[in-house]
């Protein structure tokens, strides 16, 4: 993010800087367009992958695998770079925060339309999605699993599948949601 320049982008795109500036008048305009593109692409990729998933046994397990696979893409790499840089750059933060909120809402709306009703109508629906999303994104962003990586990532994916897809796991999620609702009422 810090090294991104309009000159470098024009050169990489094979166009003149003037032509690029015609479309993106400033570096900030270019960054904003990248944020919109990456956000839209991530939602489109999610929707496309989930649309073909049959609503049968193994749905949630397949959804976890899809989520993990999509974090191995250039779109997620760009999202990560921008998201992390926005933590210390107020100008970028002003661009990222609305995009992050829009992504979160759009992803939830997509999930509501793609998940079977017996899953989306449950009290733990949002917590289930958040646990999967943020655990997997955290691992992908940090890329800190180096020793026995395949084995440990596999165990984490299996854990998530058990947590969100078994009666015992769902009971824990419901207990957490119930405790949260009790705290809110108090």
mmCIF file of C-alpha atoms in Angstrom:
data_model
loop_
_atom_site.group_PDB
_atom_site.id
_atom_site.type_symbol
_atom_site.label_atom_id
_atom_site.label_comp_id
_atom_site.label_asym_id
_atom_site.label_seq_id
_atom_site.Cartn_x
_atom_site.Cartn_y
_atom_site.Cartn_z
ATOM 1 C CA UNK A 1 0.000 0.000 0.000
ATOM 2 C CA UNK A 2 2.723 2.476 0.963
ATOM 3 C CA UNK A 3 4.632 1.879 -2.275
ATOM 4 C CA UNK A 4 1.602 2.119 -4.568
ATOM 5 C CA UNK A 5 1.979 4.976 -7.035
ATOM 6 C CA UNK A 6 -0.118 6.113 -9.959
ATOM 7 C CA UNK A 7 3.004 5.988 -12.138
ATOM 8 C CA UNK A 8 3.698 2.367 -11.141
ATOM 9 C CA UNK A 9 0.097 1.327 -11.740
ATOM 10 C CA UNK A 10 0.044 3.005 -15.173
ATOM 11 C CA UNK A 11 3.268 1.257 -16.121
ATOM 12 C CA UNK A 12 1.976 -2.138 -14.913
ATOM 13 C CA UNK A 13 -1.294 -1.613 -16.810
ATOM 14 C CA UNK A 14 0.562 -0.662 -19.967
ATOM 15 C CA UNK A 15 -1.022 2.772 -20.244
ATOM 16 C CA UNK A 16 0.271 6.301 -19.900
ATOM 17 C CA UNK A 17 0.090 8.002 -16.538
ATOM 18 C CA UNK A 18 -2.171 10.648 -18.119
ATOM 19 C CA UNK A 19 -4.599 7.941 -19.253
ATOM 20 C CA UNK A 20 -4.642 6.456 -15.788
ATOM 21 C CA UNK A 21 -5.172 9.853 -14.192
ATOM 22 C CA UNK A 22 -8.117 10.379 -16.515
ATOM 23 C CA UNK A 23 -9.852 7.444 -14.809
ATOM 24 C CA UNK A 24 -8.400 7.914 -11.333
ATOM 25 C CA UNK A 25 -7.612 11.566 -10.653
ATOM 26 C CA UNK A 26 -5.467 10.848 -7.623
ATOM 27 C CA UNK A 27 -3.813 8.086 -5.664
ATOM 28 C CA UNK A 28 -6.704 8.294 -3.202
ATOM 29 C CA UNK A 29 -9.238 7.772 -6.018
ATOM 30 C CA UNK A 30 -7.268 4.751 -7.179
ATOM 31 C CA UNK A 31 -7.137 3.277 -3.656
ATOM 32 C CA UNK A 32 -10.873 3.821 -3.233
ATOM 33 C CA UNK A 33 -11.534 2.015 -6.530
ATOM 34 C CA UNK A 34 -9.288 -0.870 -5.450
ATOM 35 C CA UNK A 35 -11.153 -1.156 -2.154
ATOM 36 C CA UNK A 36 -14.520 -1.220 -3.944
ATOM 37 C CA UNK A 37 -13.247 -3.781 -6.450
ATOM 38 C CA UNK A 38 -11.726 -6.108 -3.849
ATOM 39 C CA UNK A 39 -14.822 -5.908 -1.658
ATOM 40 C CA UNK A 40 -17.149 -6.616 -4.580
ATOM 41 C CA UNK A 41 -14.943 -9.455 -5.862
ATOM 42 C CA UNK A 42 -14.844 -11.145 -2.460
ATOM 43 C CA UNK A 43 -18.646 -11.080 -2.228
ATOM 44 C CA UNK A 44 -19.017 -12.298 -5.826
ATOM 45 C CA UNK A 45 -16.529 -15.121 -5.262
ATOM 46 C CA UNK A 46 -18.319 -16.166 -2.071
ATOM 47 C CA UNK A 47 -21.738 -16.095 -3.721
ATOM 48 C CA UNK A 48 -20.576 -18.000 -6.807
ATOM 49 C CA UNK A 49 -18.904 -20.719 -4.738
ATOM 50 C CA UNK A 50 -21.804 -21.106 -2.313
ATOM 51 C CA UNK A 51 -24.568 -21.073 -4.955
ATOM 52 C CA UNK A 52 -23.556 -24.455 -6.286
ATOM 53 C CA UNK A 53 -23.382 -26.061 -2.856
ATOM 54 C CA UNK A 54 -26.220 -28.558 -2.324
ATOM 55 C CA UNK A 55 -28.256 -28.141 0.873
ATOM 56 C CA UNK A 56 -27.479 -31.571 2.195
ATOM 57 C CA UNK A 57 -25.343 -33.269 4.801
ATOM 58 C CA UNK A 58 -21.878 -31.781 4.716
ATOM 59 C CA UNK A 59 -23.064 -28.290 3.719
ATOM 60 C CA UNK A 60 -21.363 -26.538 6.644
ATOM 61 C CA UNK A 61 -18.156 -28.506 6.233
ATOM 62 C CA UNK A 62 -18.023 -27.539 2.559
ATOM 63 C CA UNK A 63 -18.749 -23.902 3.479
ATOM 64 C CA UNK A 64 -15.713 -23.912 5.811
ATOM 65 C CA UNK A 65 -13.535 -25.330 3.023
ATOM 66 C CA UNK A 66 -14.797 -22.648 0.617
ATOM 67 C CA UNK A 67 -14.086 -19.915 3.155
ATOM 68 C CA UNK A 68 -10.521 -21.172 3.645
ATOM 69 C CA UNK A 69 -9.862 -21.528 -0.097
ATOM 70 C CA UNK A 70 -11.012 -17.972 -0.725
ATOM 71 C CA UNK A 71 -8.466 -16.663 1.752
ATOM 72 C CA UNK A 72 -5.721 -17.999 -0.505
ATOM 73 C CA UNK A 73 -6.546 -15.540 -3.305
ATOM 74 C CA UNK A 74 -4.985 -12.280 -4.526
ATOM 75 C CA UNK A 75 -8.235 -10.526 -3.570
ATOM 76 C CA UNK A 76 -7.789 -11.513 0.057
ATOM 77 C CA UNK A 77 -4.112 -10.538 -0.031
ATOM 78 C CA UNK A 78 -5.097 -7.057 -1.257
ATOM 79 C CA UNK A 79 -7.845 -6.840 1.366
ATOM 80 C CA UNK A 80 -5.369 -7.814 4.081
ATOM 81 C CA UNK A 81 -2.772 -5.256 3.010
ATOM 82 C CA UNK A 82 -5.341 -2.472 2.897
ATOM 83 C CA UNK A 83 -7.011 -3.510 6.125
ATOM 84 C CA UNK A 84 -3.749 -3.677 8.057
ATOM 85 C CA UNK A 85 -2.453 -0.396 6.612
ATOM 86 C CA UNK A 86 -5.732 1.313 7.533
ATOM 87 C CA UNK A 87 -5.001 0.711 11.212
ATOM 88 C CA UNK A 88 -2.316 3.411 11.172
ATOM 89 C CA UNK A 89 -3.356 5.556 8.200
ATOM 90 C CA UNK A 90 -6.362 7.798 8.987
ATOM 91 C CA UNK A 91 -7.013 8.622 5.306
ATOM 92 C CA UNK A 92 -7.095 4.953 4.359
ATOM 93 C CA UNK A 93 -9.166 4.118 7.448
ATOM 94 C CA UNK A 94 -11.798 6.621 6.289
ATOM 95 C CA UNK A 95 -12.018 4.672 3.006
ATOM 96 C CA UNK A 96 -11.816 1.183 4.518
ATOM 97 C CA UNK A 97 -14.333 1.454 7.350
ATOM 98 C CA UNK A 98 -17.393 1.936 5.104
ATOM 99 C CA UNK A 99 -16.121 -0.804 2.786
ATOM 100 C CA UNK A 100 -15.625 -3.222 5.687
ATOM 101 C CA UNK A 101 -19.126 -2.485 6.971
ATOM 102 C CA UNK A 102 -20.578 -2.927 3.475
ATOM 103 C CA UNK A 103 -18.683 -6.210 3.054
ATOM 104 C CA UNK A 104 -19.956 -7.506 6.389
ATOM 105 C CA UNK A 105 -23.566 -6.617 5.547
ATOM 106 C CA UNK A 106 -23.332 -7.969 1.987
ATOM 107 C CA UNK A 107 -21.742 -11.216 3.152
ATOM 108 C CA UNK A 108 -24.490 -11.695 5.740
ATOM 109 C CA UNK A 109 -27.202 -10.993 3.170
ATOM 110 C CA UNK A 110 -25.573 -13.413 0.753
ATOM 111 C CA UNK A 111 -25.385 -16.084 3.465
ATOM 112 C CA UNK A 112 -29.049 -15.572 4.343
ATOM 113 C CA UNK A 113 -29.937 -16.271 0.735
ATOM 114 C CA UNK A 114 -27.518 -19.160 0.275
ATOM 115 C CA UNK A 115 -27.756 -21.087 3.542
ATOM 116 C CA UNK A 116 -30.613 -23.514 4.144
ATOM 117 C CA UNK A 117 -33.353 -21.952 6.295
ATOM 118 C CA UNK A 118 -32.824 -24.519 9.061
ATOM 119 C CA UNK A 119 -29.387 -22.918 9.543
ATOM 120 C CA UNK A 120 -30.103 -19.267 8.810
ATOM 121 C CA UNK A 121 -33.149 -19.078 11.092
ATOM 122 C CA UNK A 122 -31.186 -20.096 14.191
ATOM 123 C CA UNK A 123 -30.053 -17.784 16.957
ATOM 124 C CA UNK A 124 -26.416 -18.821 16.485
ATOM 125 C CA UNK A 125 -26.343 -18.022 12.750
ATOM 126 C CA UNK A 126 -24.259 -14.828 13.026
ATOM 127 C CA UNK A 127 -21.930 -16.208 15.704
ATOM 128 C CA UNK A 128 -21.339 -19.327 13.614
ATOM 129 C CA UNK A 129 -20.393 -17.164 10.618
ATOM 130 C CA UNK A 130 -18.222 -14.825 12.702
ATOM 131 C CA UNK A 131 -16.277 -17.655 14.350
ATOM 132 C CA UNK A 132 -15.479 -19.205 10.980
ATOM 133 C CA UNK A 133 -14.693 -15.934 9.229
ATOM 134 C CA UNK A 134 -12.520 -14.305 11.843
ATOM 135 C CA UNK A 135 -10.625 -17.400 12.936
ATOM 136 C CA UNK A 136 -9.780 -18.276 9.348
ATOM 137 C CA UNK A 137 -8.991 -14.676 8.357
ATOM 138 C CA UNK A 138 -6.752 -14.295 11.398
ATOM 139 C CA UNK A 139 -4.777 -17.406 10.516
ATOM 140 C CA UNK A 140 -4.532 -16.377 6.855
ATOM 141 C CA UNK A 141 -3.464 -12.808 7.687
ATOM 142 C CA UNK A 142 -0.857 -13.779 10.245
ATOM 143 C CA UNK A 143 0.471 -16.756 8.282
ATOM 144 C CA UNK A 144 2.192 -17.717 11.524
ATOM 145 C CA UNK A 145 1.606 -21.454 11.384
ATOM 146 C CA UNK A 146 4.954 -22.670 10.118
ATOM 147 C CA UNK A 147 5.773 -25.822 12.078
ATOM 148 C CA UNK A 148 3.643 -28.772 10.845
ATOM 149 C CA UNK A 149 1.508 -26.300 8.895
ATOM 150 C CA UNK A 150 -0.648 -28.782 6.943
ATOM 151 C CA UNK A 151 -1.376 -30.841 10.026
ATOM 152 C CA UNK A 152 -2.225 -27.840 12.213
ATOM 153 C CA UNK A 153 -4.357 -26.061 9.602
ATOM 154 C CA UNK A 154 -6.174 -29.345 8.970
ATOM 155 C CA UNK A 155 -6.845 -29.730 12.702
ATOM 156 C CA UNK A 156 -8.135 -26.161 12.912
ATOM 157 C CA UNK A 157 -10.480 -26.711 9.955
ATOM 158 C CA UNK A 158 -11.749 -29.947 11.516
ATOM 159 C CA UNK A 159 -12.285 -28.119 14.832
ATOM 160 C CA UNK A 160 -14.326 -25.414 13.118
ATOM 161 C CA UNK A 161 -16.421 -28.009 11.335
ATOM 162 C CA UNK A 162 -17.117 -29.761 14.645
ATOM 163 C CA UNK A 163 -17.904 -26.490 16.394
ATOM 164 C CA UNK A 164 -20.414 -25.276 13.835
ATOM 165 C CA UNK A 165 -21.771 -28.597 12.603
ATOM 166 C CA UNK A 166 -22.297 -30.900 15.570
ATOM 167 C CA UNK A 167 -24.945 -30.830 18.287
ATOM 168 C CA UNK A 168 -22.334 -30.254 21.008
ATOM 169 C CA UNK A 169 -20.677 -27.445 19.072
ATOM 170 C CA UNK A 170 -23.958 -25.728 18.257
ATOM 171 C CA UNK A 171 -24.967 -26.042 21.939
ATOM 172 C CA UNK A 172 -21.823 -24.090 22.863
ATOM 173 C CA UNK A 173 -22.620 -21.420 20.271
ATOM 174 C CA UNK A 174 -26.203 -21.139 21.514
ATOM 175 C CA UNK A 175 -24.970 -20.891 25.099
ATOM 176 C CA UNK A 176 -22.639 -18.042 24.093
ATOM 177 C CA UNK A 177 -25.426 -16.235 22.242
ATOM 178 C CA UNK A 178 -27.819 -16.792 25.168
ATOM 179 C CA UNK A 179 -25.275 -15.413 27.642
ATOM 180 C CA UNK A 180 -24.771 -12.399 25.390
ATOM 181 C CA UNK A 181 -28.530 -11.771 25.197
ATOM 182 C CA UNK A 182 -28.815 -12.094 28.994
ATOM 183 C CA UNK A 183 -25.974 -9.555 29.420
ATOM 184 C CA UNK A 184 -27.754 -7.171 27.037
ATOM 185 C CA UNK A 185 -31.017 -7.502 28.962
ATOM 186 C CA UNK A 186 -29.324 -6.798 32.314
#
